[in-house]
Amino acid sequence: MDTTPSTPNNTPVLDALAEVLQQRRHAAPDDSYVAALHYKGLNKILEKVGEEATETLLAAKDAEHGGLAERQALVAETADLWFHSLVMLSHLDMDHRDVLNELARRFGMSGHDEKAAREQ
C-alpha cells in the first residue's frame, strides 16, 4: 500500500509543490511569496532557510519533553524548513528529485561508510 502523501488530485505532495514553485517563480513579486523570494535573490532565500533551521532546532528542543502541541509545532517548523529548502533548490534550477535520488543512492549504505566516501 502506497502511503505517499498526495494532493486531492492524487499528485504526490512534493511533485505538486515543485510544480507550484516553478509556476510562481516567475510570477509578480507582489502576487506571490515565492516570487518575492526569488526576486530578492539567493541571499534572501538562504536567510529564510537559516531562520527556519533555527526555528526547527528550537522546536525540537521543546518537543523533546513537551506534549502534543510542541510536537505539532516541530512538524510545522520542519514543514517551513523543507518548503524554504525547496525554494532554494528551485532558485538553483534543481528540485526535490535531486535530493530523493541522493537519498536513494545512500539507501542501505552505512552512514559511516557514506561519510567516509564523501571525505575522499
PDB file of C-alpha atoms in Angstrom:
ATOM      1  CA  MET A   1       0.000   0.000   0.000  1.00  0.00           C
ATOM      2  CA  ASP A   2       1.405   3.391  -1.059  1.00  0.00           C
ATOM      3  CA  THR A   3       1.400   5.835   1.840  1.00  0.00           C
ATOM      4  CA  THR A   4       2.940   8.759  -0.066  1.00  0.00           C
ATOM      5  CA  PRO A   5       1.040  11.908   0.928  1.00  0.00           C
ATOM      6  CA  SER A   6      -0.795  13.333  -2.040  1.00  0.00           C
ATOM      7  CA  THR A   7      -2.920  16.283  -3.036  1.00  0.00           C
ATOM      8  CA  PRO A   8      -6.682  15.972  -3.616  1.00  0.00           C
ATOM      9  CA  ASN A   9      -6.000  15.081  -7.283  1.00  0.00           C
ATOM     10  CA  ASN A  10      -3.638  12.269  -6.137  1.00  0.00           C
ATOM     11  CA  THR A  11      -0.426  14.025  -7.169  1.00  0.00           C
ATOM     12  CA  PRO A  12       2.376  13.327  -4.687  1.00  0.00           C
ATOM     13  CA  VAL A  13       2.798  16.397  -2.481  1.00  0.00           C
ATOM     14  CA  LEU A  14       6.432  17.059  -3.386  1.00  0.00           C
ATOM     15  CA  ASP A  15       5.677  16.809  -7.110  1.00  0.00           C
ATOM     16  CA  ALA A  16       2.697  19.155  -6.777  1.00  0.00           C
ATOM     17  CA  LEU A  17       4.717  21.591  -4.697  1.00  0.00           C
ATOM     18  CA  ALA A  18       7.575  21.552  -7.226  1.00  0.00           C
ATOM     19  CA  GLU A  19       5.086  22.460  -9.954  1.00  0.00           C
ATOM     20  CA  VAL A  20       3.662  25.330  -7.892  1.00  0.00           C
ATOM     21  CA  LEU A  21       7.155  26.598  -7.086  1.00  0.00           C
ATOM     22  CA  GLN A  22       8.066  26.513 -10.778  1.00  0.00           C
ATOM     23  CA  GLN A  23       4.909  28.418 -11.741  1.00  0.00           C
ATOM     24  CA  ARG A  24       5.284  31.043  -9.046  1.00  0.00           C
ATOM     25  CA  ARG A  25       8.997  31.576  -9.577  1.00  0.00           C
ATOM     26  CA  HIS A  26       8.264  33.960 -12.426  1.00  0.00           C
ATOM     27  CA  ALA A  27       5.079  35.495 -11.036  1.00  0.00           C
ATOM     28  CA  ALA A  28       4.864  39.100  -9.932  1.00  0.00           C
ATOM     29  CA  PRO A  29       6.626  39.577  -6.584  1.00  0.00           C
ATOM     30  CA  ASP A  30       3.583  41.433  -5.240  1.00  0.00           C
ATOM     31  CA  ASP A  31       1.335  38.466  -6.055  1.00  0.00           C
ATOM     32  CA  SER A  32       3.377  35.562  -4.679  1.00  0.00           C
ATOM     33  CA  TYR A  33       5.562  34.958  -1.633  1.00  0.00           C
ATOM     34  CA  VAL A  34       7.672  32.525  -3.678  1.00  0.00           C
ATOM     35  CA  ALA A  35       8.106  35.071  -6.471  1.00  0.00           C
ATOM     36  CA  ALA A  36       9.075  37.712  -3.903  1.00  0.00           C
ATOM     37  CA  LEU A  37      11.774  35.416  -2.502  1.00  0.00           C
ATOM     38  CA  HIS A  38      13.152  34.713  -5.985  1.00  0.00           C
ATOM     39  CA  TYR A  39      13.059  38.416  -6.809  1.00  0.00           C
ATOM     40  CA  LYS A  40      15.062  39.225  -3.664  1.00  0.00           C
ATOM     41  CA  GLY A  41      17.648  36.640  -4.672  1.00  0.00           C
ATOM     42  CA  LEU A  42      19.549  33.705  -3.292  1.00  0.00           C
ATOM     43  CA  ASN A  43      20.861  35.503  -0.210  1.00  0.00           C
ATOM     44  CA  LYS A  44      17.303  36.241   0.972  1.00  0.00           C
ATOM     45  CA  ILE A  45      16.277  32.643   0.315  1.00  0.00           C
ATOM     46  CA  LEU A  46      19.297  31.374   2.265  1.00  0.00           C
ATOM     47  CA  GLU A  47      18.452  33.753   5.094  1.00  0.00           C
ATOM     48  CA  LYS A  48      14.977  32.185   5.257  1.00  0.00           C
ATOM     49  CA  VAL A  49      16.430  28.650   5.200  1.00  0.00           C
ATOM     50  CA  GLY A  50      18.721  29.575   8.091  1.00  0.00           C
ATOM     51  CA  GLU A  51      15.884  31.198  10.034  1.00  0.00           C
ATOM     52  CA  GLU A  52      13.664  28.160   9.554  1.00  0.00           C
ATOM     53  CA  ALA A  53      16.503  25.799  10.505  1.00  0.00           C
ATOM     54  CA  THR A  54      16.985  27.678  13.766  1.00  0.00           C
ATOM     55  CA  GLU A  55      13.254  27.638  14.499  1.00  0.00           C
ATOM     56  CA  THR A  56      13.179  23.898  13.773  1.00  0.00           C
ATOM     57  CA  LEU A  57      16.046  23.266  16.187  1.00  0.00           C
ATOM     58  CA  LEU A  58      14.342  25.254  18.932  1.00  0.00           C
ATOM     59  CA  ALA A  59      11.044  23.445  18.313  1.00  0.00           C
ATOM     60  CA  ALA A  60      12.861  20.093  18.542  1.00  0.00           C
ATOM     61  CA  LYS A  61      14.253  21.057  21.931  1.00  0.00           C
ATOM     62  CA  ASP A  62      10.725  21.962  23.097  1.00  0.00           C
ATOM     63  CA  ALA A  63       9.299  18.741  21.650  1.00  0.00           C
ATOM     64  CA  GLU A  64      11.809  16.541  23.460  1.00  0.00           C
ATOM     65  CA  HIS A  65       9.945  16.883  26.756  1.00  0.00           C
ATOM     66  CA  GLY A  66       6.789  18.560  25.510  1.00  0.00           C
ATOM     67  CA  GLY A  67       3.394  17.313  24.631  1.00  0.00           C
ATOM     68  CA  LEU A  68       1.297  17.128  21.513  1.00  0.00           C
ATOM     69  CA  ALA A  69       1.340  20.903  20.924  1.00  0.00           C
ATOM     70  CA  GLU A  70       5.148  21.007  20.984  1.00  0.00           C
ATOM     71  CA  ARG A  71       5.384  18.016  18.667  1.00  0.00           C
ATOM     72  CA  GLN A  72       2.952  19.643  16.236  1.00  0.00           C
ATOM     73  CA  ALA A  73       4.995  22.859  16.404  1.00  0.00           C
ATOM     74  CA  LEU A  74       8.059  20.827  15.416  1.00  0.00           C
ATOM     75  CA  VAL A  75       6.190  19.368  12.452  1.00  0.00           C
ATOM     76  CA  ALA A  76       5.085  22.854  11.377  1.00  0.00           C
ATOM     77  CA  GLU A  77       8.607  24.272  11.672  1.00  0.00           C
ATOM     78  CA  THR A  78      10.054  21.316   9.773  1.00  0.00           C
ATOM     79  CA  ALA A  79       7.492  21.907   7.018  1.00  0.00           C
ATOM     80  CA  ASP A  80       8.635  25.546   6.851  1.00  0.00           C
ATOM     81  CA  LEU A  81      12.265  24.417   6.632  1.00  0.00           C
ATOM     82  CA  TRP A  82      11.517  21.909   3.882  1.00  0.00           C
ATOM     83  CA  PHE A  83       9.453  24.476   1.982  1.00  0.00           C
ATOM     84  CA  HIS A  84      12.191  27.091   2.040  1.00  0.00           C
ATOM     85  CA  SER A  85      14.779  24.440   1.126  1.00  0.00           C
ATOM     86  CA  LEU A  86      12.644  23.584  -1.899  1.00  0.00           C
ATOM     87  CA  VAL A  87      12.509  27.280  -2.851  1.00  0.00           C
ATOM     88  CA  MET A  88      16.321  27.338  -2.587  1.00  0.00           C
ATOM     89  CA  LEU A  89      16.632  24.313  -4.863  1.00  0.00           C
ATOM     90  CA  SER A  90      14.169  25.856  -7.308  1.00  0.00           C
ATOM     91  CA  HIS A  91      16.182  29.071  -7.401  1.00  0.00           C
ATOM     92  CA  LEU A  92      19.207  26.988  -8.393  1.00  0.00           C
ATOM     93  CA  ASP A  93      17.208  25.127 -11.094  1.00  0.00           C
ATOM     94  CA  MET A  94      17.094  21.952  -9.025  1.00  0.00           C
ATOM     95  CA  ASP A  95      14.248  20.190  -7.250  1.00  0.00           C
ATOM     96  CA  HIS A  96      13.333  17.550  -4.701  1.00  0.00           C
ATOM     97  CA  ARG A  97      14.044  14.703  -7.131  1.00  0.00           C
ATOM     98  CA  ASP A  98      17.765  15.510  -6.926  1.00  0.00           C
ATOM     99  CA  VAL A  99      17.618  15.109  -3.137  1.00  0.00           C
ATOM    100  CA  LEU A 100      15.457  11.974  -3.317  1.00  0.00           C
ATOM    101  CA  ASN A 101      17.872  10.428  -5.828  1.00  0.00           C
ATOM    102  CA  GLU A 102      20.777  11.130  -3.482  1.00  0.00           C
ATOM    103  CA  LEU A 103      18.895   9.576  -0.568  1.00  0.00           C
ATOM    104  CA  ALA A 104      18.090   6.543  -2.728  1.00  0.00           C
ATOM    105  CA  ARG A 105      21.771   6.223  -3.648  1.00  0.00           C
ATOM    106  CA  ARG A 106      22.663   6.163   0.034  1.00  0.00           C
ATOM    107  CA  PHE A 107      19.931   3.713   1.000  1.00  0.00           C
ATOM    108  CA  GLY A 108      21.327   0.549   2.537  1.00  0.00           C
ATOM    109  CA  MET A 109      24.756   2.136   2.987  1.00  0.00           C
ATOM    110  CA  SER A 110      26.179   2.623   6.430  1.00  0.00           C
ATOM    111  CA  GLY A 111      26.174   6.264   7.450  1.00  0.00           C
ATOM    112  CA  HIS A 112      29.802   5.879   8.468  1.00  0.00           C
ATOM    113  CA  ASP A 113      30.697   4.424   5.056  1.00  0.00           C
ATOM    114  CA  GLU A 114      28.768   7.143   3.213  1.00  0.00           C
ATOM    115  CA  LYS A 115      30.507   9.902   5.155  1.00  0.00           C
ATOM    116  CA  ALA A 116      33.930   8.316   4.579  1.00  0.00           C
ATOM    117  CA  ALA A 117      33.219   8.141   0.832  1.00  0.00           C
ATOM    118  CA  ARG A 118      32.406  11.888   0.756  1.00  0.00           C
ATOM    119  CA  GLU A 119      35.675  12.738   2.507  1.00  0.00           C
ATOM    120  CA  GLN A 120      37.840  11.066  -0.170  1.00  0.00           C
TER     121      GLN A 120
END
